[in-house]
PDB file of C-alpha atoms and ligand atoms in Angstrom:
ATOM      1  CA  MET Y   1     -16.431 -16.446   1.483  1.00 95.00           C
ATOM      2  CA  ARG Y   2     -14.390 -13.259   2.728  1.00 97.00           C
ATOM      3  CA  HIS Y   3     -12.632 -10.591   0.742  1.00 98.00           C
ATOM      4  CA  LEU Y   4     -10.300  -7.315   1.503  1.00 98.00           C
ATOM      5  CA  MET Y   5     -11.432  -4.297   0.492  1.00 98.00           C
ATOM      6  CA  SER Y   6      -9.386  -2.045   3.286  1.00 97.00           C
ATOM      7  CA  PRO Y   7      -7.116  -2.547   5.795  1.00 96.00           C
ATOM      8  CA  LEU Y   8      -9.675  -2.569   8.985  1.00 97.00           C
ATOM      9  CA  ASP Y   9     -11.734  -5.763   7.358  1.00 98.00           C
ATOM     10  CA  PHE Y  10      -9.482  -7.553   9.586  1.00 98.00           C
ATOM     11  CA  THR Y  11      -8.887  -7.006  13.508  1.00 98.00           C
ATOM     12  CA  VAL Y  12      -5.773  -6.359  14.899  1.00 98.00           C
ATOM     13  CA  ASP Y  13      -5.803 -10.161  15.704  1.00 98.00           C
ATOM     14  CA  GLU Y  14      -6.150 -11.148  12.513  1.00 98.00           C
ATOM     15  CA  LEU Y  15      -3.524  -8.922  11.207  1.00 98.00           C
ATOM     16  CA  ASN Y  16      -0.970 -10.506  13.382  1.00 97.00           C
ATOM     17  CA  GLU Y  17      -2.104 -14.050  12.688  1.00 97.00           C
ATOM     18  CA  LEU Y  18      -1.645 -12.696   9.328  1.00 98.00           C
ATOM     19  CA  PHE Y  19       1.878 -11.512   9.755  1.00 98.00           C
ATOM     20  CA  ASP Y  20       2.625 -14.253  11.665  1.00 98.00           C
ATOM     21  CA  LEU Y  21       1.825 -16.508   8.587  1.00 98.00           C
ATOM     22  CA  ALA Y  22       3.946 -14.325   6.678  1.00 98.00           C
ATOM     23  CA  ALA Y  23       7.503 -14.599   8.653  1.00 98.00           C
ATOM     24  CA  ASN Y  24       6.271 -18.770   8.631  1.00 97.00           C
ATOM     25  CA  ILE Y  25       6.186 -17.625   4.791  1.00 98.00           C
ATOM     26  CA  GLU Y  26      10.016 -16.104   5.246  1.00 97.00           C
ATOM     27  CA  GLN Y  27      11.480 -18.324   7.037  1.00 97.00           C
ATOM     28  CA  THR Y  28      10.725 -22.058   5.310  1.00 97.00           C
ATOM     29  CA  PRO Y  29       9.038 -21.358   2.106  1.00 96.00           C
ATOM     30  CA  GLU Y  30      10.038 -24.848   0.865  1.00 96.00           C
ATOM     31  CA  THR Y  31       6.413 -25.488   2.878  1.00 96.00           C
ATOM     32  CA  TYR Y  32       4.460 -23.713   0.966  1.00 97.00           C
ATOM     33  CA  LYS Y  33       5.548 -24.538  -2.777  1.00 96.00           C
ATOM     34  CA  ASN Y  34       2.694 -26.735  -4.069  1.00 96.00           C
ATOM     35  CA  ILE Y  35       0.071 -25.597  -1.001  1.00 98.00           C
ATOM     36  CA  CYS Y  36      -2.283 -23.563  -3.599  1.00 98.00           C
ATOM     37  CA  ASN Y  37      -1.550 -26.804  -6.739  1.00 97.00           C
ATOM     38  CA  GLY Y  38      -4.279 -26.496  -8.783  1.00 97.00           C
ATOM     39  CA  LYS Y  39      -5.662 -23.209  -7.653  1.00 98.00           C
ATOM     40  CA  ILE Y  40      -5.288 -19.614  -9.992  1.00 98.00           C
ATOM     41  CA  LEU Y  41      -5.432 -16.288  -9.474  1.00 98.00           C
ATOM     42  CA  ALA Y  42      -6.616 -13.565 -11.665  1.00 98.00           C
ATOM     43  CA  THR Y  43      -5.113 -10.368 -11.784  1.00 98.00           C
ATOM     44  CA  CYS Y  44      -7.625  -7.762 -13.348  1.00 98.00           C
ATOM     45  CA  PHE Y  45      -5.438  -4.459 -13.560  1.00 97.00           C
ATOM     46  CA  TYR Y  46      -7.565  -1.491 -15.362  1.00 96.00           C
ATOM     47  CA  GLU Y  47      -4.379   0.819 -14.493  1.00 95.00           C
ATOM     48  CA  PRO Y  48      -0.952   0.398 -14.608  1.00 93.00           C
ATOM     49  CA  SER Y  49       1.177  -1.279 -12.029  1.00 93.00           C
ATOM     50  CA  THR Y  50       4.237  -3.238 -11.463  1.00 94.00           C
ATOM     51  CA  ARG Y  51       4.331  -4.526  -8.308  1.00 95.00           C
ATOM     52  CA  THR Y  52       1.561  -4.948  -6.665  1.00 97.00           C
ATOM     53  CA  ARG Y  53       0.630  -7.354 -10.272  1.00 98.00           C
ATOM     54  CA  LEU Y  54       3.172  -8.802 -10.000  1.00 98.00           C
ATOM     55  CA  SER Y  55       3.816  -9.492  -6.468  1.00 98.00           C
ATOM     56  CA  PHE Y  56       0.614 -11.169  -6.031  1.00 98.00           C
ATOM     57  CA  GLU Y  57       0.913 -13.316  -9.256  1.00 98.00           C
ATOM     58  CA  SER Y  58       5.175 -13.756  -7.589  1.00 98.00           C
ATOM     59  CA  ALA Y  59       2.701 -15.182  -4.809  1.00 98.00           C
ATOM     60  CA  MET Y  60       0.784 -17.617  -6.165  1.00 98.00           C
ATOM     61  CA  LEU Y  61       3.578 -18.945  -8.801  1.00 98.00           C
ATOM     62  CA  ARG Y  62       5.801 -19.820  -5.736  1.00 98.00           C
ATOM     63  CA  MET Y  63       3.091 -21.684  -3.884  1.00 98.00           C
ATOM     64  CA  GLY Y  64       2.037 -23.887  -7.081  1.00 98.00           C
ATOM     65  CA  GLY Y  65      -0.392 -22.251  -8.561  1.00 98.00           C
ATOM     66  CA  GLN Y  66      -1.633 -20.765 -11.620  1.00 98.00           C
ATOM     67  CA  CYS Y  67      -2.301 -17.019 -12.335  1.00 98.00           C
ATOM     68  CA  LEU Y  68      -4.314 -15.637 -15.095  1.00 98.00           C
ATOM     69  CA  GLY Y  69      -5.726 -11.573 -15.960  1.00 97.00           C
ATOM     70  CA  PHE Y  70      -5.205  -8.602 -17.982  1.00 96.00           C
ATOM     71  CA  SER Y  71      -2.485  -5.483 -17.161  1.00 95.00           C
ATOM     72  CA  ASP Y  72      -4.569  -2.396 -18.919  1.00 89.00           C
ATOM     73  CA  ALA Y  73      -7.918  -2.201 -19.570  1.00 87.00           C
ATOM     74  CA  GLY Y  74      -7.347  -1.811 -23.256  1.00 88.00           C
ATOM     75  CA  SER Y  75      -6.755  -5.886 -23.596  1.00 86.00           C
ATOM     76  CA  SER Y  76     -10.263  -6.173 -21.632  1.00 86.00           C
ATOM     77  CA  SER Y  77     -13.604  -6.363 -22.893  1.00 87.00           C
ATOM     78  CA  ALA Y  78     -13.831  -2.788 -20.556  1.00 88.00           C
ATOM     79  CA  SER Y  79     -13.087  -1.530 -23.996  1.00 87.00           C
ATOM     80  CA  LYS Y  80     -16.484  -2.689 -25.456  1.00 89.00           C
ATOM     81  CA  GLY Y  81     -18.233  -0.905 -22.437  1.00 90.00           C
ATOM     82  CA  GLU Y  82     -18.527  -3.863 -20.227  1.00 92.00           C
ATOM     83  CA  SER Y  83     -19.421  -3.177 -16.915  1.00 95.00           C
ATOM     84  CA  VAL Y  84     -16.977  -4.155 -13.868  1.00 97.00           C
ATOM     85  CA  ALA Y  85     -19.839  -6.439 -12.357  1.00 97.00           C
ATOM     86  CA  ASP Y  86     -20.397  -8.899 -15.400  1.00 96.00           C
ATOM     87  CA  THR Y  87     -16.699  -8.843 -15.645  1.00 96.00           C
ATOM     88  CA  ILE Y  88     -15.920 -10.308 -12.140  1.00 97.00           C
ATOM     89  CA  ARG Y  89     -18.822 -13.112 -13.103  1.00 97.00           C
ATOM     90  CA  THR Y  90     -16.886 -14.026 -16.113  1.00 97.00           C
ATOM     91  CA  ILE Y  91     -14.001 -14.440 -13.681  1.00 97.00           C
ATOM     92  CA  SER Y  92     -15.680 -16.143 -11.399  1.00 98.00           C
ATOM     93  CA  CYS Y  93     -15.936 -19.229 -13.714  1.00 98.00           C
ATOM     94  CA  PHE Y  94     -11.826 -18.659 -14.537  1.00 98.00           C
ATOM     95  CA  ALA Y  95     -10.419 -18.560 -11.251  1.00 98.00           C
ATOM     96  CA  ASP Y  96     -10.239 -18.614  -7.250  1.00 98.00           C
ATOM     97  CA  ILE Y  97      -9.547 -15.664  -6.104  1.00 98.00           C
ATOM     98  CA  CYS Y  98      -9.179 -12.077  -7.837  1.00 98.00           C
ATOM     99  CA  ALA Y  99      -7.070  -9.397  -7.531  1.00 98.00           C
ATOM    100  CA  MET Y 100      -8.581  -6.151  -9.425  1.00 98.00           C
ATOM    101  CA  ARG Y 101      -6.487  -2.658  -9.475  1.00 98.00           C
ATOM    102  CA  HIS Y 102      -9.224  -0.094 -10.536  1.00 97.00           C
ATOM    103  CA  HIS Y 103      -9.226   3.757 -11.262  1.00 95.00           C
ATOM    104  CA  LYS Y 104     -12.595   4.215  -9.753  1.00 96.00           C
ATOM    105  CA  GLU Y 105     -12.839   4.091  -6.500  1.00 97.00           C
ATOM    106  CA  GLY Y 106     -15.098   1.632  -5.406  1.00 98.00           C
ATOM    107  CA  ALA Y 107     -14.785  -0.335  -8.252  1.00 98.00           C
ATOM    108  CA  PRO Y 108     -13.356  -3.493  -6.298  1.00 98.00           C
ATOM    109  CA  MET Y 109     -16.162  -3.342  -3.998  1.00 98.00           C
ATOM    110  CA  VAL Y 110     -19.248  -3.755  -6.540  1.00 98.00           C
ATOM    111  CA  ALA Y 111     -16.876  -6.507  -7.729  1.00 98.00           C
ATOM    112  CA  ALA Y 112     -17.255  -8.147  -4.444  1.00 98.00           C
ATOM    113  CA  TYR Y 113     -21.337  -7.780  -4.708  1.00 98.00           C
ATOM    114  CA  ASN Y 114     -21.432  -9.465  -7.834  1.00 98.00           C
ATOM    115  CA  SER Y 115     -18.458 -11.840  -6.854  1.00 98.00           C
ATOM    116  CA  SER Y 116     -18.855 -15.730  -6.670  1.00 98.00           C
ATOM    117  CA  ILE Y 117     -15.265 -15.348  -5.450  1.00 98.00           C
ATOM    118  CA  PRO Y 118     -12.638 -13.663  -2.981  1.00 98.00           C
ATOM    119  CA  VAL Y 119     -12.354 -10.250  -4.262  1.00 98.00           C
ATOM    120  CA  ILE Y 120      -8.814  -8.343  -3.059  1.00 98.00           C
ATOM    121  CA  ASN Y 121      -9.092  -4.801  -3.478  1.00 98.00           C
ATOM    122  CA  ALA Y 122      -5.174  -3.681  -5.066  1.00 98.00           C
ATOM    123  CA  GLY Y 123      -6.178  -0.122  -5.670  1.00 98.00           C
ATOM    124  CA  ASP Y 124      -9.452   1.674  -5.853  1.00 97.00           C
ATOM    125  CA  GLY Y 125      -8.286   5.235  -7.331  1.00 95.00           C
ATOM    126  CA  GLY Y 126      -7.351   7.585  -5.098  1.00 93.00           C
ATOM    127  CA  HIS Y 127      -9.354   5.603  -2.369  1.00 95.00           C
ATOM    128  CA  GLN Y 128      -8.050   2.494  -0.476  1.00 96.00           C
ATOM    129  CA  HIS Y 129      -4.431   0.516  -1.540  1.00 98.00           C
ATOM    130  CA  PRO Y 130      -5.153  -1.850   1.242  1.00 98.00           C
ATOM    131  CA  THR Y 131      -2.351  -4.457   0.148  1.00 98.00           C
ATOM    132  CA  GLN Y 132       0.966  -2.099   0.441  1.00 98.00           C
ATOM    133  CA  THR Y 133      -0.653  -1.376   3.493  1.00 98.00           C
ATOM    134  CA  LEU Y 134      -0.473  -4.974   4.657  1.00 98.00           C
ATOM    135  CA  THR Y 135       3.925  -4.769   2.840  1.00 98.00           C
ATOM    136  CA  ASP Y 136       4.095  -1.435   5.132  1.00 98.00           C
ATOM    137  CA  LEU Y 137       3.016  -2.720   8.213  1.00 98.00           C
ATOM    138  CA  LEU Y 138       4.577  -6.757   7.817  1.00 98.00           C
ATOM    139  CA  THR Y 139       8.122  -4.360   6.952  1.00 98.00           C
ATOM    140  CA  ILE Y 140       7.985  -2.350   9.961  1.00 98.00           C
ATOM    141  CA  ARG Y 141       7.078  -5.103  12.420  1.00 98.00           C
ATOM    142  CA  SER Y 142       9.435  -7.134  10.749  1.00 97.00           C
ATOM    143  CA  LEU Y 143      12.614  -4.007  11.307  1.00 97.00           C
ATOM    144  CA  LYS Y 144      10.682  -2.732  14.012  1.00 96.00           C
ATOM    145  CA  GLY Y 145       9.729  -5.571  16.114  1.00 96.00           C
ATOM    146  CA  ARG Y 146       5.690  -3.624  16.969  1.00 97.00           C
ATOM    147  CA  LEU Y 147       3.106  -1.440  15.238  1.00 98.00           C
ATOM    148  CA  SER Y 148       2.442   0.470  18.203  1.00 97.00           C
ATOM    149  CA  HIS Y 149       4.675   3.484  19.878  1.00 98.00           C
ATOM    150  CA  PHE Y 150       5.724   5.606  17.084  1.00 97.00           C
ATOM    151  CA  THR Y 151       5.674   9.336  15.259  1.00 98.00           C
ATOM    152  CA  VAL Y 152       5.012   8.835  11.809  1.00 98.00           C
ATOM    153  CA  GLY Y 153       5.972  11.084   9.444  1.00 98.00           C
ATOM    154  CA  LEU Y 154       3.330  10.718   5.605  1.00 98.00           C
ATOM    155  CA  CYS Y 155       5.228  13.090   3.351  1.00 98.00           C
ATOM    156  CA  GLY Y 156       4.341  14.169  -0.496  1.00 97.00           C
ATOM    157  CA  ASP Y 157       0.594  13.763  -2.237  1.00 97.00           C
ATOM    158  CA  LEU Y 158      -1.180  12.564   1.329  1.00 97.00           C
ATOM    159  CA  LYS Y 159      -4.419  14.510  -0.898  1.00 96.00           C
ATOM    160  CA  PHE Y 160      -4.722  11.225  -3.792  1.00 95.00           C
ATOM    161  CA  GLY Y 161      -1.907   8.739  -2.461  1.00 96.00           C
ATOM    162  CA  ARG Y 162      -3.859   6.116  -1.572  1.00 96.00           C
ATOM    163  CA  THR Y 163      -1.589   4.394   0.119  1.00 97.00           C
ATOM    164  CA  VAL Y 164      -1.059   7.171   2.593  1.00 97.00           C
ATOM    165  CA  HIS Y 165      -5.064   6.553   3.189  1.00 97.00           C
ATOM    166  CA  SER Y 166      -5.042   2.719   4.183  1.00 97.00           C
ATOM    167  CA  LEU Y 167      -2.210   3.300   6.100  1.00 98.00           C
ATOM    168  CA  ILE Y 168      -3.217   5.926   8.204  1.00 98.00           C
ATOM    169  CA  HIS Y 169      -6.782   3.692   9.093  1.00 97.00           C
ATOM    170  CA  ALA Y 170      -4.692   0.484   9.745  1.00 98.00           C
ATOM    171  CA  LEU Y 171      -1.890   1.798  12.064  1.00 98.00           C
ATOM    172  CA  ALA Y 172      -4.810   4.620  14.054  1.00 97.00           C
ATOM    173  CA  ARG Y 173      -5.337   1.130  15.940  1.00 97.00           C
ATOM    174  CA  TYR Y 174      -2.371   0.259  17.765  1.00 98.00           C
ATOM    175  CA  PRO Y 175      -1.457   2.203  21.092  1.00 97.00           C
ATOM    176  CA  GLY Y 176       0.763   5.411  21.229  1.00 98.00           C
ATOM    177  CA  VAL Y 177       0.593   6.078  17.560  1.00 98.00           C
ATOM    178  CA  SER Y 178       0.806   9.514  16.510  1.00 98.00           C
ATOM    179  CA  PHE Y 179       0.855  11.488  13.023  1.00 98.00           C
ATOM    180  CA  VAL Y 180       2.866  14.034  11.680  1.00 98.00           C
ATOM    181  CA  PHE Y 181       1.385  14.717   7.919  1.00 98.00           C
ATOM    182  CA  ILE Y 182       3.453  16.883   5.396  1.00 98.00           C
ATOM    183  CA  SER Y 183       2.966  18.540   2.430  1.00 98.00           C
ATOM    184  CA  PRO Y 184       1.906  21.950   0.334  1.00 97.00           C
ATOM    185  CA  GLU Y 185      -1.185  23.033   1.064  1.00 95.00           C
ATOM    186  CA  GLU Y 186      -2.575  21.478  -2.283  1.00 94.00           C
ATOM    187  CA  LEU Y 187      -2.014  18.082  -0.951  1.00 96.00           C
ATOM    188  CA  ARG Y 188      -3.006  17.808   2.147  1.00 97.00           C
ATOM    189  CA  ILE Y 189      -4.620  14.822   3.986  1.00 97.00           C
ATOM    190  CA  PRO Y 190      -8.585  14.614   3.421  1.00 97.00           C
ATOM    191  CA  ASP Y 191     -11.389  16.028   5.351  1.00 97.00           C
ATOM    192  CA  TYR Y 192     -12.453  13.123   6.006  1.00 96.00           C
ATOM    193  CA  ILE Y 193      -9.296  11.292   7.294  1.00 97.00           C
ATOM    194  CA  SER Y 194      -8.072  14.174   9.882  1.00 97.00           C
ATOM    195  CA  GLU Y 195     -11.418  14.912  11.098  1.00 97.00           C
ATOM    196  CA  SER Y 196     -11.502  10.422  11.683  1.00 96.00           C
ATOM    197  CA  LEU Y 197      -8.017  11.230  13.973  1.00 98.00           C
ATOM    198  CA  ARG Y 198      -9.850  13.705  15.451  1.00 98.00           C
ATOM    199  CA  LEU Y 199     -13.219  12.370  17.068  1.00 97.00           C
ATOM    200  CA  SER Y 200     -11.033   8.843  17.887  1.00 96.00           C
ATOM    201  CA  GLY Y 201      -8.703  11.121  19.284  1.00 97.00           C
ATOM    202  CA  ILE Y 202      -5.665  10.387  17.635  1.00 98.00           C
ATOM    203  CA  PRO Y 203      -2.567  12.930  17.425  1.00 98.00           C
ATOM    204  CA  PHE Y 204      -1.771  14.729  14.837  1.00 98.00           C
ATOM    205  CA  GLU Y 205      -0.257  17.331  13.243  1.00 98.00           C
ATOM    206  CA  GLU Y 206      -0.043  19.251   9.860  1.00 98.00           C
ATOM    207  CA  VAL Y 207       3.450  20.718   8.489  1.00 98.00           C
ATOM    208  CA  ILE Y 208       4.929  22.283   5.152  1.00 98.00           C
ATOM    209  CA  ARG Y 209       8.397  21.947   5.985  1.00 97.00           C
ATOM    210  CA  LEU Y 210      10.018  18.550   5.986  1.00 98.00           C
ATOM    211  CA  ASP Y 211      12.844  19.621   7.484  1.00 97.00           C
ATOM    212  CA  ASP Y 212      11.289  20.807  10.772  1.00 96.00           C
ATOM    213  CA  VAL Y 213      10.028  17.364  11.607  1.00 98.00           C
ATOM    214  CA  ILE Y 214      12.485  14.999  10.372  1.00 98.00           C
ATOM    215  CA  GLY Y 215      14.468  14.293  13.678  1.00 98.00           C
ATOM    216  CA  ARG Y 216      11.148  13.616  15.380  1.00 98.00           C
ATOM    217  CA  LEU Y 217      10.191  11.090  13.520  1.00 98.00           C
ATOM    218  CA  ASP Y 218      10.394   6.869  14.006  1.00 98.00           C
ATOM    219  CA  PHE Y 219      10.166   6.264  10.134  1.00 97.00           C
ATOM    220  CA  LEU Y 220       8.996   8.201   7.490  1.00 98.00           C
ATOM    221  CA  TYR Y 221       6.768   7.485   4.342  1.00 98.00           C
ATOM    222  CA  MET Y 222       7.578   9.036   1.483  1.00 98.00           C
ATOM    223  CA  THR Y 223       4.953   9.179  -1.565  1.00 98.00           C
ATOM    224  CA  ARG Y 224       4.822  10.412  -5.299  1.00 95.00           C
ATOM    225  CA  VAL Y 225       2.842  13.259  -6.804  1.00 95.00           C
ATOM    226  CA  GLN Y 226       0.019  11.069  -8.318  1.00 92.00           C
ATOM    227  CA  LYS Y 227       0.477  12.953 -11.263  1.00 91.00           C
ATOM    228  CA  GLU Y 228      -3.266  10.563 -12.797  1.00 89.00           C
ATOM    229  CA  ARG Y 229      -4.833  11.949 -10.336  1.00 88.00           C
ATOM    230  CA  PHE Y 230      -4.098  15.770 -11.471  1.00 84.00           C
ATOM    231  CA  PHE Y 231      -6.666  18.268 -13.142  1.00 78.00           C
ATOM    232  CA  ASN Y 232      -3.754  20.280 -14.583  1.00 88.00           C
ATOM    233  CA  GLU Y 233      -0.548  19.842 -15.704  1.00 90.00           C
ATOM    234  CA  GLU Y 234       1.100  23.223 -14.621  1.00 91.00           C
ATOM    235  CA  ASP Y 235      -0.565  21.981 -10.984  1.00 89.00           C
ATOM    236  CA  TYR Y 236       1.505  18.448 -10.847  1.00 92.00           C
ATOM    237  CA  VAL Y 237       4.837  19.986 -12.970  1.00 91.00           C
ATOM    238  CA  ARG Y 238       4.055  23.394 -10.042  1.00 92.00           C
ATOM    239  CA  LEU Y 239       4.085  20.955  -7.006  1.00 93.00           C
ATOM    240  CA  LYS Y 240       6.133  16.989  -8.534  1.00 91.00           C
ATOM    241  CA  ASP Y 241       9.771  18.130  -7.016  1.00 91.00           C
ATOM    242  CA  PHE Y 242       8.365  20.167  -3.777  1.00 94.00           C
ATOM    243  CA  TYR Y 243      10.286  17.478  -2.013  1.00 97.00           C
ATOM    244  CA  ILE Y 244      13.544  15.884  -2.563  1.00 97.00           C
ATOM    245  CA  LEU Y 245      14.881  13.154   0.459  1.00 98.00           C
ATOM    246  CA  ASP Y 246      18.634  13.360   0.132  1.00 98.00           C
ATOM    247  CA  ARG Y 247      21.847  12.203   2.156  1.00 98.00           C
ATOM    248  CA  LYS Y 248      21.414  15.977   3.811  1.00 97.00           C
ATOM    249  CA  LYS Y 249      18.625  16.116   4.924  1.00 97.00           C
ATOM    250  CA  MET Y 250      18.848  12.313   6.105  1.00 98.00           C
ATOM    251  CA  GLN Y 251      22.101  14.254   8.619  1.00 97.00           C
ATOM    252  CA  ASN Y 252      18.936  15.247  10.739  1.00 97.00           C
ATOM    253  CA  ALA Y 253      17.782  12.161  10.916  1.00 98.00           C
ATOM    254  CA  GLN Y 254      16.834  10.069  13.827  1.00 98.00           C
ATOM    255  CA  GLU Y 255      19.648   7.166  13.361  1.00 97.00           C
ATOM    256  CA  ASP Y 256      17.200   4.426  13.161  1.00 97.00           C
ATOM    257  CA  MET Y 257      14.513   5.752  11.612  1.00 98.00           C
ATOM    258  CA  LEU Y 258      12.859   4.249   8.708  1.00 98.00           C
ATOM    259  CA  ILE Y 259      12.641   5.432   4.859  1.00 98.00           C
ATOM    260  CA  LEU Y 260       9.542   3.830   3.691  1.00 98.00           C
ATOM    261  CA  HIS Y 261       8.081   4.220   0.077  1.00 98.00           C
ATOM    262  CA  PRO Y 262       5.258   2.291  -1.785  1.00 98.00           C
ATOM    263  CA  LEU Y 263       7.027   2.755  -4.573  1.00 98.00           C
ATOM    264  CA  PRO Y 264       7.490   3.947  -7.664  1.00 97.00           C
ATOM    265  CA  ARG Y 265      10.110   6.297  -6.733  1.00 97.00           C
ATOM    266  CA  VAL Y 266       9.896   9.600  -9.200  1.00 95.00           C
ATOM    267  CA  ASN Y 267      12.307  12.912  -7.667  1.00 94.00           C
ATOM    268  CA  GLU Y 268      11.512  12.741  -4.279  1.00 97.00           C
ATOM    269  CA  ILE Y 269      14.003  10.263  -3.086  1.00 98.00           C
ATOM    270  CA  SER Y 270      17.514  11.358  -4.356  1.00 98.00           C
ATOM    271  CA  THR Y 271      19.245   7.712  -5.211  1.00 98.00           C
ATOM    272  CA  GLU Y 272      22.077   8.574  -3.000  1.00 98.00           C
ATOM    273  CA  VAL Y 273      19.866   7.808   0.091  1.00 98.00           C
ATOM    274  CA  ASP Y 274      19.557   4.085  -1.325  1.00 98.00           C
ATOM    275  CA  ASP Y 275      22.397   2.938   0.042  1.00 97.00           C
ATOM    276  CA  ASP Y 276      21.713   4.122   3.411  1.00 98.00           C
ATOM    277  CA  PRO Y 277      20.611   1.861   5.954  1.00 97.00           C
ATOM    278  CA  ARG Y 278      17.834   3.291   6.697  1.00 98.00           C
ATOM    279  CA  ALA Y 279      16.537   3.487   3.878  1.00 98.00           C
ATOM    280  CA  ALA Y 280      13.949   0.230   3.299  1.00 98.00           C
ATOM    281  CA  TYR Y 281      11.662   0.697   0.292  1.00 98.00           C
ATOM    282  CA  PHE Y 282      13.099  -2.005  -1.480  1.00 97.00           C
ATOM    283  CA  ARG Y 283      13.148  -4.642   1.855  1.00 97.00           C
ATOM    284  CA  GLN Y 284       9.012  -3.874   1.931  1.00 98.00           C
ATOM    285  CA  VAL Y 285       8.859  -4.730  -2.075  1.00 98.00           C
ATOM    286  CA  GLN Y 286      10.303  -8.665  -0.735  1.00 98.00           C
ATOM    287  CA  TYR Y 287       7.487  -8.535   2.305  1.00 98.00           C
ATOM    288  CA  GLY Y 288       5.093  -7.563   0.057  1.00 98.00           C
ATOM    289  CA  VAL Y 289       5.288 -10.965  -1.773  1.00 98.00           C
ATOM    290  CA  TYR Y 290       5.459 -12.828   1.526  1.00 98.00           C
ATOM    291  CA  VAL Y 291       2.074 -10.615   2.891  1.00 98.00           C
ATOM    292  CA  ARG Y 292       0.444 -11.237   0.076  1.00 98.00           C
ATOM    293  CA  MET Y 293       0.854 -15.186  -0.516  1.00 98.00           C
ATOM    294  CA  ALA Y 294      -0.301 -15.142   3.487  1.00 98.00           C
ATOM    295  CA  LEU Y 295      -3.270 -13.355   2.829  1.00 98.00           C
ATOM    296  CA  ILE Y 296      -4.123 -15.186  -0.318  1.00 98.00           C
ATOM    297  CA  LEU Y 297      -4.218 -18.218   1.563  1.00 98.00           C
ATOM    298  CA  THR Y 298      -6.001 -16.985   4.619  1.00 98.00           C
ATOM    299  CA  LEU Y 299      -8.886 -15.541   1.519  1.00 98.00           C
ATOM    300  CA  LEU Y 300      -8.867 -19.335   0.267  1.00 98.00           C
ATOM    301  CA  GLU Y 301      -8.582 -20.956   3.448  1.00 97.00           C
ATOM    302  CA  VAL Y 302      -5.969 -22.875   2.952  1.00 95.00           C
ATOM    303  CA  ASN Y 303      -4.573 -24.779   5.636  1.00 84.00           C
ATOM    304  CA  PRO Y 304      -1.083 -24.641   5.669  1.00 77.00           C
ATOM    305  CA  CYS Y 305      -0.318 -27.196   8.351  1.00 69.00           C
TER     306      CYS Y 305
HETATM  307  C1  NCD S 401       1.507   2.924  -5.719  1.00 76.15           C
HETATM  308  C2  NCD S 401      -0.017   2.831  -6.091  1.00 76.15           C
HETATM  309  O1  NCD S 401      -0.491   2.516  -6.556  1.00 76.15           O
HETATM  310  O2  NCD S 401      -0.850   3.770  -5.068  1.00 76.15           O
HETATM  311  N1  NCD S 401       2.279   1.651  -5.784  1.00 76.15           N
HETATM  312  C3  NCD S 401       2.481   0.922  -5.446  1.00 76.15           C
HETATM  313  O3  NCD S 401       1.420  -0.624  -5.694  1.00 76.15           O
HETATM  314  N2  NCD S 401       2.908   0.271  -4.828  1.00 76.15           N
HETATM  315  C4  NCD S 401       2.017   4.342  -4.761  1.00 76.15           C
HETATM  316  C5  NCD S 401       2.411   5.204  -6.385  1.00 76.15           C
HETATM  317  O4  NCD S 401       1.905   4.650  -7.039  1.00 76.15           O
HETATM  318  O5  NCD S 401       2.434   6.025  -6.131  1.00 76.15           O
END
């Protein structure tokens, strides 16, 4: 039985197979309509979510399966003091697969150790968010036709943004990828990530000003400042509008530079950019459903043929 804790849990070849399956689902959704009949997905979300939870549920429902779960720790027995280990032992009796989001880093891993069903990390604190990364990679592959030879800009809260951490680990495995990290000093990428890139000889630079680098990027991954992970309100208020991508800034970007964002957006991308053909963030949401359908089939070992 396999779980998904990090995008590195799949080899590059396995990811290719997963993306091929997702592409097939996109082209022929009818074929998959009843493939999960009788299967149940549990969504155990101890932290807020719109896209991740609902796209998992949509994925399962579109394949004929069913869903149960909770979207708020306060409505689960966590509020009575139940451990994640005991909760997943219980959920294992109710469902065939579980997607879990938790504010504590490593909580889905604890669940996986104690589970008799596959567990998917749907975001653990400021650590990892592997299924957003699968979504991001499928979007890039679908819109650019490849996952290699890119200059990738990541902008915003690189310290607490778990989607950023997972995406860097995943993209670092493809040839010819270099990174430009764009953040205020206080929200720089964690040392353990920059150190691992340095050790692997993967080129990266760290800058503060987006304007200085935007013209060199093949895609720009914007992120929200992660308010919920700040220790004080004052710092958040000072940093929240540090970057605002608007039409004027986009004039200096390449004609085919993609703009990605895991969403939700706050102020970091002006709505005037939404009509720009380079804005791919809402298309990303749709790819998130296909890739989660493919992931559920893969972890449940349901053969699409
Ligand atoms: C992200 C998350 O939860 O980390 N959202 C998502 O799942 N698409 C990004 C964010 O909340 O900023």
